[in-house]
Amino acid sequence: MVSAQALLDGATLDDSIVITRSREQPELFAVVFDRHADEMFRYTARRLGAEVAEDAVAEVFLVAFRARTRYDPSRPDARPWLYGIATNVVSQHRRAERRRTQAMAKVPADRPGSFDDRSVERVTAEQLQPRLARALSTLSARERDLLLLVAWTDLTYEDVAEALRIPVGTVRSRLHRVRAKLRRALGGIDPFALEPQHG
């Protein structure tokens, strides 16, 4: 059986060309899946848990496949579009995410065990996990979506704006407010070093 990538004659084409061609040759959409499914899985697994992520990724690509005729061909990278769809799929699973976050918040910070060679940073991160989970659970859905897209992906602010369909200025101002909320909730600690990675 010929792979979808082979159907493209081995050319490395950007996502917009592949998606445009998939309108006439639906099997080509498999190239988009092959390129981005692992990344979508990692994102949805972190939001919803690994047990739900596989189904969530299937939903993301089913929605994307059905919507491919409306894809903006001026966008060479489909990741912001896919992250937008993934965020909507995550919102459909919001109750499960809320229960998971609340369960994480109940995990005691001081677990017994040997210290061995763990770094101070790792210990601090483990101790912060319940507090961070509680702080995240106080955020609104749109605040949490924004924060986790910035923190867990390598999308630029512009890409996040595209994924969430909001102006880039809104991304910046909302992120500033969310980080301030988290810092207050964590006693002045900012667990996300976001600014240096984004423009």
CSV table of C-alpha atoms in Angstrom, one decimal:
chain,number,residue,atom,x,y,z
A,1,MET,CA,0.0,0.0,0.0
A,2,VAL,CA,1.3,3.4,-1.0
A,3,SER,CA,1.7,5.9,1.9
A,4,ALA,CA,0.1,9.3,1.9
A,5,GLN,CA,3.6,10.9,2.0
A,6,ALA,CA,4.6,8.9,-1.1
A,7,LEU,CA,1.5,10.2,-2.9
A,8,LEU,CA,3.1,13.7,-2.5
A,9,ASP,CA,6.1,12.4,-4.6
A,10,GLY,CA,8.4,12.7,-1.6
A,11,ALA,CA,8.1,16.5,-1.6
A,12,THR,CA,8.2,18.3,1.7
A,13,LEU,CA,5.1,20.5,1.3
A,14,ASP,CA,3.7,22.8,3.9
A,15,ASP,CA,0.5,21.9,5.6
A,16,SER,CA,-1.6,24.3,3.6
A,17,ILE,CA,-0.7,22.7,0.3
A,18,VAL,CA,-1.3,19.2,1.7
A,19,ILE,CA,-4.7,20.2,3.1
A,20,THR,CA,-5.7,22.0,-0.1
A,21,ARG,CA,-4.8,18.9,-2.1
A,22,SER,CA,-6.7,16.7,0.3
A,23,ARG,CA,-9.9,18.3,-0.8
A,24,GLU,CA,-9.6,16.4,-4.0
A,25,GLN,CA,-7.5,13.5,-2.6
A,26,PRO,CA,-8.8,12.9,0.9
A,27,GLU,CA,-6.2,10.2,1.6
A,28,LEU,CA,-3.5,13.0,1.6
A,29,PHE,CA,-4.9,14.3,4.9
A,30,ALA,CA,-3.1,11.4,6.5
A,31,VAL,CA,0.1,13.4,6.0
A,32,VAL,CA,-1.3,16.1,8.3
A,33,PHE,CA,-2.1,13.4,10.9
A,34,ASP,CA,1.3,11.8,10.6
A,35,ARG,CA,3.0,15.2,11.1
A,36,HIS,CA,1.0,16.4,14.1
A,37,ALA,CA,-0.8,13.5,15.8
A,38,ASP,CA,2.0,13.0,18.4
A,39,GLU,CA,2.1,16.6,19.3
A,40,MET,CA,-1.7,16.7,19.7
A,41,PHE,CA,-1.6,13.6,21.8
A,42,ARG,CA,1.0,15.1,24.2
A,43,TYR,CA,-1.1,18.2,24.6
A,44,THR,CA,-4.4,16.4,25.1
A,45,ALA,CA,-2.8,13.9,27.4
A,46,ARG,CA,-1.5,16.7,29.6
A,47,ARG,CA,-4.9,18.3,29.7
A,48,LEU,CA,-7.1,15.2,30.0
A,49,GLY,CA,-4.9,12.3,31.0
A,50,ALA,CA,-3.4,9.6,28.8
A,51,GLU,CA,-6.4,7.4,29.1
A,52,VAL,CA,-8.6,9.9,27.3
A,53,ALA,CA,-6.0,11.4,24.9
A,54,GLU,CA,-6.2,8.8,22.2
A,55,ASP,CA,-9.9,9.3,21.7
A,56,ALA,CA,-9.5,13.1,22.0
A,57,VAL,CA,-6.8,13.1,19.2
A,58,ALA,CA,-9.1,11.0,17.0
A,59,GLU,CA,-11.8,13.6,17.6
A,60,VAL,CA,-9.4,16.4,16.8
A,61,PHE,CA,-8.5,15.0,13.4
A,62,LEU,CA,-12.0,13.9,12.6
A,63,VAL,CA,-13.1,17.5,13.1
A,64,ALA,CA,-10.1,18.8,11.1
A,65,PHE,CA,-10.8,16.4,8.2
A,66,ARG,CA,-14.4,17.5,8.0
A,67,ALA,CA,-13.4,21.2,8.2
A,68,ARG,CA,-10.5,21.0,5.8
A,69,THR,CA,-12.4,22.8,3.0
A,70,ARG,CA,-12.5,25.8,5.3
A,71,TYR,CA,-8.8,25.8,6.1
A,72,ASP,CA,-7.1,29.1,5.4
A,73,PRO,CA,-4.5,28.3,2.7
A,74,SER,CA,-2.4,31.4,3.6
A,75,ARG,CA,-1.4,29.5,6.9
A,76,PRO,CA,1.5,27.2,6.0
A,77,ASP,CA,1.5,25.6,9.5
A,78,ALA,CA,-1.7,23.8,10.6
A,79,ARG,CA,-0.6,23.5,14.2
A,80,PRO,CA,-2.4,26.7,15.5
A,81,TRP,CA,-5.6,25.4,13.7
A,82,LEU,CA,-5.2,22.0,15.2
A,83,TYR,CA,-4.5,23.4,18.7
A,84,GLY,CA,-7.7,25.4,18.4
A,85,ILE,CA,-9.7,22.3,17.6
A,86,ALA,CA,-7.9,20.4,20.4
A,87,THR,CA,-8.8,23.1,22.8
A,88,ASN,CA,-12.4,22.8,21.8
A,89,VAL,CA,-12.3,19.0,22.2
A,90,VAL,CA,-10.7,19.5,25.6
A,91,SER,CA,-13.5,21.8,26.6
A,92,GLN,CA,-16.0,19.0,25.8
A,93,HIS,CA,-14.1,16.9,28.4
A,94,ARG,CA,-13.9,19.7,30.9
A,95,ARG,CA,-15.6,17.8,33.7
A,96,ALA,CA,-13.1,15.0,33.6
A,97,GLU,CA,-10.3,17.6,33.6
A,98,ARG,CA,-11.7,19.4,36.6
A,99,ARG,CA,-12.0,16.1,38.5
A,100,ARG,CA,-8.4,15.3,37.7
A,101,THR,CA,-7.1,18.7,38.7
A,102,GLN,CA,-9.0,18.5,42.0
A,103,ALA,CA,-7.6,15.0,42.6
A,104,MET,CA,-4.0,16.3,42.0
A,105,ALA,CA,-4.7,19.1,44.5
A,106,LYS,CA,-5.4,16.5,47.2
A,107,VAL,CA,-2.0,14.8,46.7
A,108,PRO,CA,0.1,15.5,49.8
A,109,ALA,CA,3.2,17.5,49.1
A,110,ASP,CA,5.5,15.5,51.5
A,111,ARG,CA,5.6,12.0,50.3
A,112,PRO,CA,7.8,9.5,52.1
A,113,GLY,CA,10.8,8.0,50.3
A,114,SER,CA,14.5,8.4,50.0
A,115,PHE,CA,16.0,11.7,48.7
A,116,ASP,CA,18.7,10.0,46.6
A,117,ASP,CA,20.1,12.2,43.8
A,118,ARG,CA,17.0,14.3,43.0
A,119,SER,CA,17.7,17.9,42.4
A,120,VAL,CA,16.4,20.7,44.6
A,121,GLU,CA,14.4,22.0,41.6
A,122,ARG,CA,12.6,18.6,41.2
A,123,VAL,CA,11.8,18.5,44.9
A,124,THR,CA,10.4,22.0,44.8
A,125,ALA,CA,8.3,21.2,41.7
A,126,GLU,CA,6.9,18.1,43.5
A,127,GLN,CA,6.1,20.1,46.5
A,128,LEU,CA,4.4,22.8,44.4
A,129,GLN,CA,2.3,20.4,42.4
A,130,PRO,CA,-0.8,20.3,44.8
A,131,ARG,CA,-0.7,24.1,45.2
A,132,LEU,CA,-0.3,24.6,41.5
A,133,ALA,CA,-3.2,22.2,40.7
A,134,ARG,CA,-5.4,24.1,43.2
A,135,ALA,CA,-4.4,27.4,41.6
A,136,LEU,CA,-5.1,26.1,38.1
A,137,SER,CA,-8.5,24.9,39.2
A,138,THR,CA,-9.4,28.5,40.2
A,139,LEU,CA,-8.8,29.8,36.7
A,140,SER,CA,-11.6,30.1,34.3
A,141,ALA,CA,-11.7,27.7,31.3
A,142,ARG,CA,-10.4,30.4,28.9
A,143,GLU,CA,-7.6,31.4,31.3
A,144,ARG,CA,-6.6,27.8,31.7
A,145,ASP,CA,-6.7,27.2,27.9
A,146,LEU,CA,-4.5,30.2,27.2
A,147,LEU,CA,-2.0,29.4,30.0
A,148,LEU,CA,-1.6,25.8,29.0
A,149,LEU,CA,-1.2,26.5,25.3
A,150,VAL,CA,1.6,28.9,26.1
A,151,ALA,CA,3.2,26.7,28.7
A,152,TRP,CA,3.0,23.3,27.0
A,153,THR,CA,3.5,24.1,23.4
A,154,ASP,CA,6.1,26.0,21.4
A,155,LEU,CA,3.5,28.2,19.8
A,156,THR,CA,4.1,31.9,19.5
A,157,TYR,CA,1.7,34.4,21.0
A,158,GLU,CA,0.4,35.0,17.4
A,159,ASP,CA,-0.2,31.2,17.0
A,160,VAL,CA,-2.0,31.0,20.3
A,161,ALA,CA,-4.1,34.0,19.3
A,162,GLU,CA,-5.0,32.1,16.0
A,163,ALA,CA,-5.7,28.9,17.9
A,164,LEU,CA,-8.1,30.6,20.3
A,165,ARG,CA,-9.4,33.1,17.8
A,166,ILE,CA,-8.6,36.2,19.9
A,167,PRO,CA,-6.3,39.2,19.2
A,168,VAL,CA,-2.7,38.8,20.1
A,169,GLY,CA,-3.0,41.8,22.5
A,170,THR,CA,-5.6,39.9,24.4
A,171,VAL,CA,-3.3,36.9,24.6
A,172,ARG,CA,-0.6,39.1,26.2
A,173,SER,CA,-2.9,41.0,28.6
A,174,ARG,CA,-4.8,37.9,29.7
A,175,LEU,CA,-1.6,35.9,30.2
A,176,HIS,CA,-0.2,38.7,32.3
A,177,ARG,CA,-3.3,38.6,34.5
A,178,VAL,CA,-3.2,34.8,34.8
A,179,ARG,CA,0.4,34.7,35.7
A,180,ALA,CA,-0.1,37.4,38.4
A,181,LYS,CA,-3.0,35.3,39.8
A,182,LEU,CA,-0.8,32.2,39.9
A,183,ARG,CA,2.1,34.1,41.5
A,184,ARG,CA,-0.3,35.3,44.3
A,185,ALA,CA,-1.7,31.8,44.8
A,186,LEU,CA,1.8,30.4,45.0
A,187,GLY,CA,3.2,33.0,47.4
A,188,GLY,CA,5.2,34.9,44.8
A,189,ILE,CA,6.6,31.9,42.9
A,190,ASP,CA,6.2,31.9,39.1
A,191,PRO,CA,6.3,28.3,38.0
A,192,PHE,CA,6.2,29.1,34.3
A,193,ALA,CA,9.1,30.8,32.6
A,194,LEU,CA,7.1,31.8,29.5
A,195,GLU,CA,8.3,35.2,28.4
A,196,PRO,CA,11.7,34.3,26.9
A,197,GLN,CA,10.3,31.7,24.5
A,198,HIS,CA,7.7,33.8,22.9
A,199,GLY,CA,7.6,37.0,20.8
